[in-house]
Coordinates of C-alpha atoms in Angstrom, one line a residue:
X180 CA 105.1 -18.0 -59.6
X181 CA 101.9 -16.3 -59.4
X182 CA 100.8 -16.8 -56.3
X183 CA 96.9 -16.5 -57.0
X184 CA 97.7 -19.8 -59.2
X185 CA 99.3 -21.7 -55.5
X186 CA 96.6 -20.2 -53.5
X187 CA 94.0 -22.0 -56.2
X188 CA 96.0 -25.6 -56.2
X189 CA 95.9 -25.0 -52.4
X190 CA 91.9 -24.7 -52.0
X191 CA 91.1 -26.8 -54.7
X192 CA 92.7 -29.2 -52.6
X193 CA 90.4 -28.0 -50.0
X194 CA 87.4 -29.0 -51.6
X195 CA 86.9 -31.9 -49.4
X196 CA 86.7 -29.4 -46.2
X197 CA 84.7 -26.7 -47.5
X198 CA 82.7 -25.1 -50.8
X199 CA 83.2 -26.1 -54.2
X200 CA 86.0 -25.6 -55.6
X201 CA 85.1 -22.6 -58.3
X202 CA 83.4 -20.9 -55.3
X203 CA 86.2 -20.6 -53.1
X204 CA 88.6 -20.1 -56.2
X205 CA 86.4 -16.9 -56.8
X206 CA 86.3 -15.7 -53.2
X207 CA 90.0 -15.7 -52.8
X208 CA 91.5 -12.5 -53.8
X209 CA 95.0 -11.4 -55.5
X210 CA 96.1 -10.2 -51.3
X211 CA 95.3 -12.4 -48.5
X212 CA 96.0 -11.6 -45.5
X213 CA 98.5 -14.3 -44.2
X214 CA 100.0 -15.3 -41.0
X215 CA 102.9 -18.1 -40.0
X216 CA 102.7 -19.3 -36.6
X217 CA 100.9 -16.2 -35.3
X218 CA 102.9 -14.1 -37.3
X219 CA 101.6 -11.4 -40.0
X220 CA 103.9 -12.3 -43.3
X221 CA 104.0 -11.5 -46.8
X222 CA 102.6 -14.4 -48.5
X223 CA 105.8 -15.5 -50.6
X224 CA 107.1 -16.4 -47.1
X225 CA 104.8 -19.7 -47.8
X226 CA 107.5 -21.1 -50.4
X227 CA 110.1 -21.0 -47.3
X228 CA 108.0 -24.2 -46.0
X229 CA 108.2 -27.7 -46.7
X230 CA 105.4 -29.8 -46.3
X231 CA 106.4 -31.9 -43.8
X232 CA 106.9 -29.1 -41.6
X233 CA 103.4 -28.1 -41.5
X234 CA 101.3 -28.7 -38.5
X235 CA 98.2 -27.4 -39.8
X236 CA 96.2 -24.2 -41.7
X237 CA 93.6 -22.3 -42.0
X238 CA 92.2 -20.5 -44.7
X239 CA 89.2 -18.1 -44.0
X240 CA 86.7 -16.2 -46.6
X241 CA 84.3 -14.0 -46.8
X242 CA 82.8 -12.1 -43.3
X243 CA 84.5 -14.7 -41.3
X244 CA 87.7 -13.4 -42.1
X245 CA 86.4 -9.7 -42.7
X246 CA 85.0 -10.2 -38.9
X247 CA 89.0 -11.3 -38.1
X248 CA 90.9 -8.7 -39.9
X249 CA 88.1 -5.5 -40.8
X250 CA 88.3 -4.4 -44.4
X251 CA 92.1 -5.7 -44.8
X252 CA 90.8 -9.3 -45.2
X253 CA 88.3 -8.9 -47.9
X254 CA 90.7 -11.1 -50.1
X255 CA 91.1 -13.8 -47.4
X256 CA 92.7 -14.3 -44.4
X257 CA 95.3 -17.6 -44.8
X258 CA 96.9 -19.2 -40.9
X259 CA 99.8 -21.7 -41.4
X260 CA 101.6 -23.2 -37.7
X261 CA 104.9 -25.4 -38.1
X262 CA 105.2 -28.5 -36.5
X263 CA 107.9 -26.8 -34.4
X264 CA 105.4 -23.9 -33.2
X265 CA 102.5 -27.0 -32.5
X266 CA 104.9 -28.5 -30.2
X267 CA 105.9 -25.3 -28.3
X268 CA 102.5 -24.7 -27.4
X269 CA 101.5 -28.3 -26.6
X270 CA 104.4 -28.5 -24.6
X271 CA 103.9 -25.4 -22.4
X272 CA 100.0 -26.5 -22.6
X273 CA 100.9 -29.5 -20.8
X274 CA 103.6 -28.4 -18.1
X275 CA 101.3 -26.2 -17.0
X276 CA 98.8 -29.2 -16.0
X277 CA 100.8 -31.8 -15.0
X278 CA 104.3 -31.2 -12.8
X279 CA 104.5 -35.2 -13.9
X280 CA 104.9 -33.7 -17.6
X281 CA 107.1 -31.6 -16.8
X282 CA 109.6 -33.5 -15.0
X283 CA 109.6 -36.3 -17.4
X284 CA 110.2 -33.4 -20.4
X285 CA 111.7 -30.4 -18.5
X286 CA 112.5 -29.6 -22.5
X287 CA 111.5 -30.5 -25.9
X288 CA 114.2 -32.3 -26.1
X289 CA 113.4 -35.2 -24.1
X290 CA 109.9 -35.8 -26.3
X291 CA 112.2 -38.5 -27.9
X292 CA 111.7 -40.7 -24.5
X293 CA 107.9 -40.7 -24.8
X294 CA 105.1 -42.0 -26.6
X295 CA 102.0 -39.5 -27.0
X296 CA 98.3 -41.0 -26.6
X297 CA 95.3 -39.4 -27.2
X298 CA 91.8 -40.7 -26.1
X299 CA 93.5 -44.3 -26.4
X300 CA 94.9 -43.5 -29.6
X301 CA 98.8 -43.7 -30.3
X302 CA 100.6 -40.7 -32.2
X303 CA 102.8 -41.5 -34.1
X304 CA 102.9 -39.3 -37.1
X305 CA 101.9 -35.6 -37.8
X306 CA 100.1 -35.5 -34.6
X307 CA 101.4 -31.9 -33.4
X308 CA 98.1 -30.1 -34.4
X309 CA 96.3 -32.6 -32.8
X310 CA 97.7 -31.6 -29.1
X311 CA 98.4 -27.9 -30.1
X312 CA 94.5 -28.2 -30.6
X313 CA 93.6 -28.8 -27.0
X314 CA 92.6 -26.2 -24.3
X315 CA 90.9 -25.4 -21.5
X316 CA 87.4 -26.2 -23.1
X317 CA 88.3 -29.6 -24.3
X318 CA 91.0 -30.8 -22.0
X319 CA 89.9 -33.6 -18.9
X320 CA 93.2 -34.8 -17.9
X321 CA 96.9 -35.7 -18.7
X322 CA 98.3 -39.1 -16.6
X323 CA 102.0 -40.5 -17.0
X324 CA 102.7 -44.5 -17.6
X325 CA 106.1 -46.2 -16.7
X326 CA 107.8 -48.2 -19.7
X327 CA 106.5 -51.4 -18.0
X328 CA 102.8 -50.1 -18.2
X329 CA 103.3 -48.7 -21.9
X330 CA 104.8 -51.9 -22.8
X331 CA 101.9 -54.3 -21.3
X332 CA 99.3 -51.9 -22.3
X333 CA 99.7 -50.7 -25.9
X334 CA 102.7 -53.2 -26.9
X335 CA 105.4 -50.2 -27.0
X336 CA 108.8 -50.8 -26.0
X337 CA 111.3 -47.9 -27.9
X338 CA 110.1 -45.3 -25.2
X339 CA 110.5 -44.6 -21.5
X340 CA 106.9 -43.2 -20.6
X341 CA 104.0 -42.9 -22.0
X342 CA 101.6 -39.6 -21.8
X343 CA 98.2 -40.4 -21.8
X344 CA 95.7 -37.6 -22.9
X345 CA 92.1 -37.4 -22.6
X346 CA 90.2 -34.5 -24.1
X347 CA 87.2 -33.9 -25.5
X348 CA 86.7 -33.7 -29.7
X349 CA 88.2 -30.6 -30.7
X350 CA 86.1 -28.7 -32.8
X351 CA 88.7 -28.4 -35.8
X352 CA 88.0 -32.5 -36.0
X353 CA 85.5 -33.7 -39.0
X354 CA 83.6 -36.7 -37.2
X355 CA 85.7 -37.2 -35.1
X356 CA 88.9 -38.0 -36.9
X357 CA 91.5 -36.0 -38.3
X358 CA 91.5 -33.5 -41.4
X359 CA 94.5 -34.3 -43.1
X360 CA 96.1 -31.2 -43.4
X361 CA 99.5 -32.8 -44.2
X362 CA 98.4 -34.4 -47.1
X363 CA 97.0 -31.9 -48.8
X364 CA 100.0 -29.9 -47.7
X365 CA 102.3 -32.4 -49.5
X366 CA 100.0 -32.6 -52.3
X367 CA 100.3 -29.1 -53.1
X368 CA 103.7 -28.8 -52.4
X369 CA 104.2 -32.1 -55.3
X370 CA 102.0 -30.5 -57.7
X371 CA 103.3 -26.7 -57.2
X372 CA 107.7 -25.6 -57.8
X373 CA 107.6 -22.8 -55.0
X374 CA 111.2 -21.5 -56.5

């Protein structure tokens, strides 16, 4: 499938986020530059994704991404992370400021066993580019609950801690609440057949 014809469905979707959609359309080119969890990638490596594995992306135009990539991303430069990438980095994020953290998740398999909440609010789905997000900048503090406190406190009784995170706004927020990069993803991914 052409993949100037995806690239369009994908920033038409956009259109919320950014420009209108016949001026992004024509600042796209045939050859962006793209990149998979930090990763330079020939662009058809997008169809090996499903939507529900997307954390969340990036597309940039025009000097921005001709500031990123020099000459070589006059056509656009495109930045997809996983879910699975989002939680590495979260993960190693938050060992390294709380020896709490990491002895109740020594590995990413023990996540199961607790209940993420940022600022007060509870994750539950799609939340991974949300805490991949924060860093030094925005970051105030990480505290760990017991299953009694996470049950009296936010009602929750499936987990065995809870991980309280307080941060400030991260920039890639609109008002304050989340882009929803996941359901644009899955809206493209309905309305395009990668294969």
């Amino acid at each position: 499938m052409n993949f100037k014809f995806i690239l369009s469905c994908l920033l038409i979707s956009l259109v919320s986020f950014a420009q209108s959609r016949n001026r992004i359309i024509k600042k796209i080119g045939d050859k962006p530059i793209v990149f998979i969890d930090s990763a330079k990638v020939d662009y058809s490596q997008i169809a090996k994704y499903e939507a529900d594995q997307i954390a969340s992306f990036t597309v940039l135009l025009d000097k921005d991404a001709v500031n990123l990539m020099g000459e070589d991303g006059k056509d656009g430069v495109i930045y997809i992370e996983t879910k699975k990438f989002a939680r590495i980095r979260y993960w190693k994020y938050f060992k390294s400021k709380s020896s709490d953290y990491f002895n109740i998740v020594p590995d990413l398999e023990k996540e199961i066993n607790i209940q993420y909440i940022l600022n007060d609010k509870i994750l539950n789905d799609n939340f991974e580019a949300n805490l991949a997000s924060i860093d030094d900048q925005i970051f105030k503090g990480i505290t760990i609950i017991t299953k009694d406190e996470l049950i009296k406190k936010y009602n929750i009784d499936n987990k065995d801690f809870g991980v309280l995170i307080n941060s400030d706004v991260p920039d890639n927020l609109h008002n304050g609440t989340e882009k929803n990069d996941i359901g644009i993803f899955k809206e493209l991914f309905d309305v395009v057949d990668f294969f």
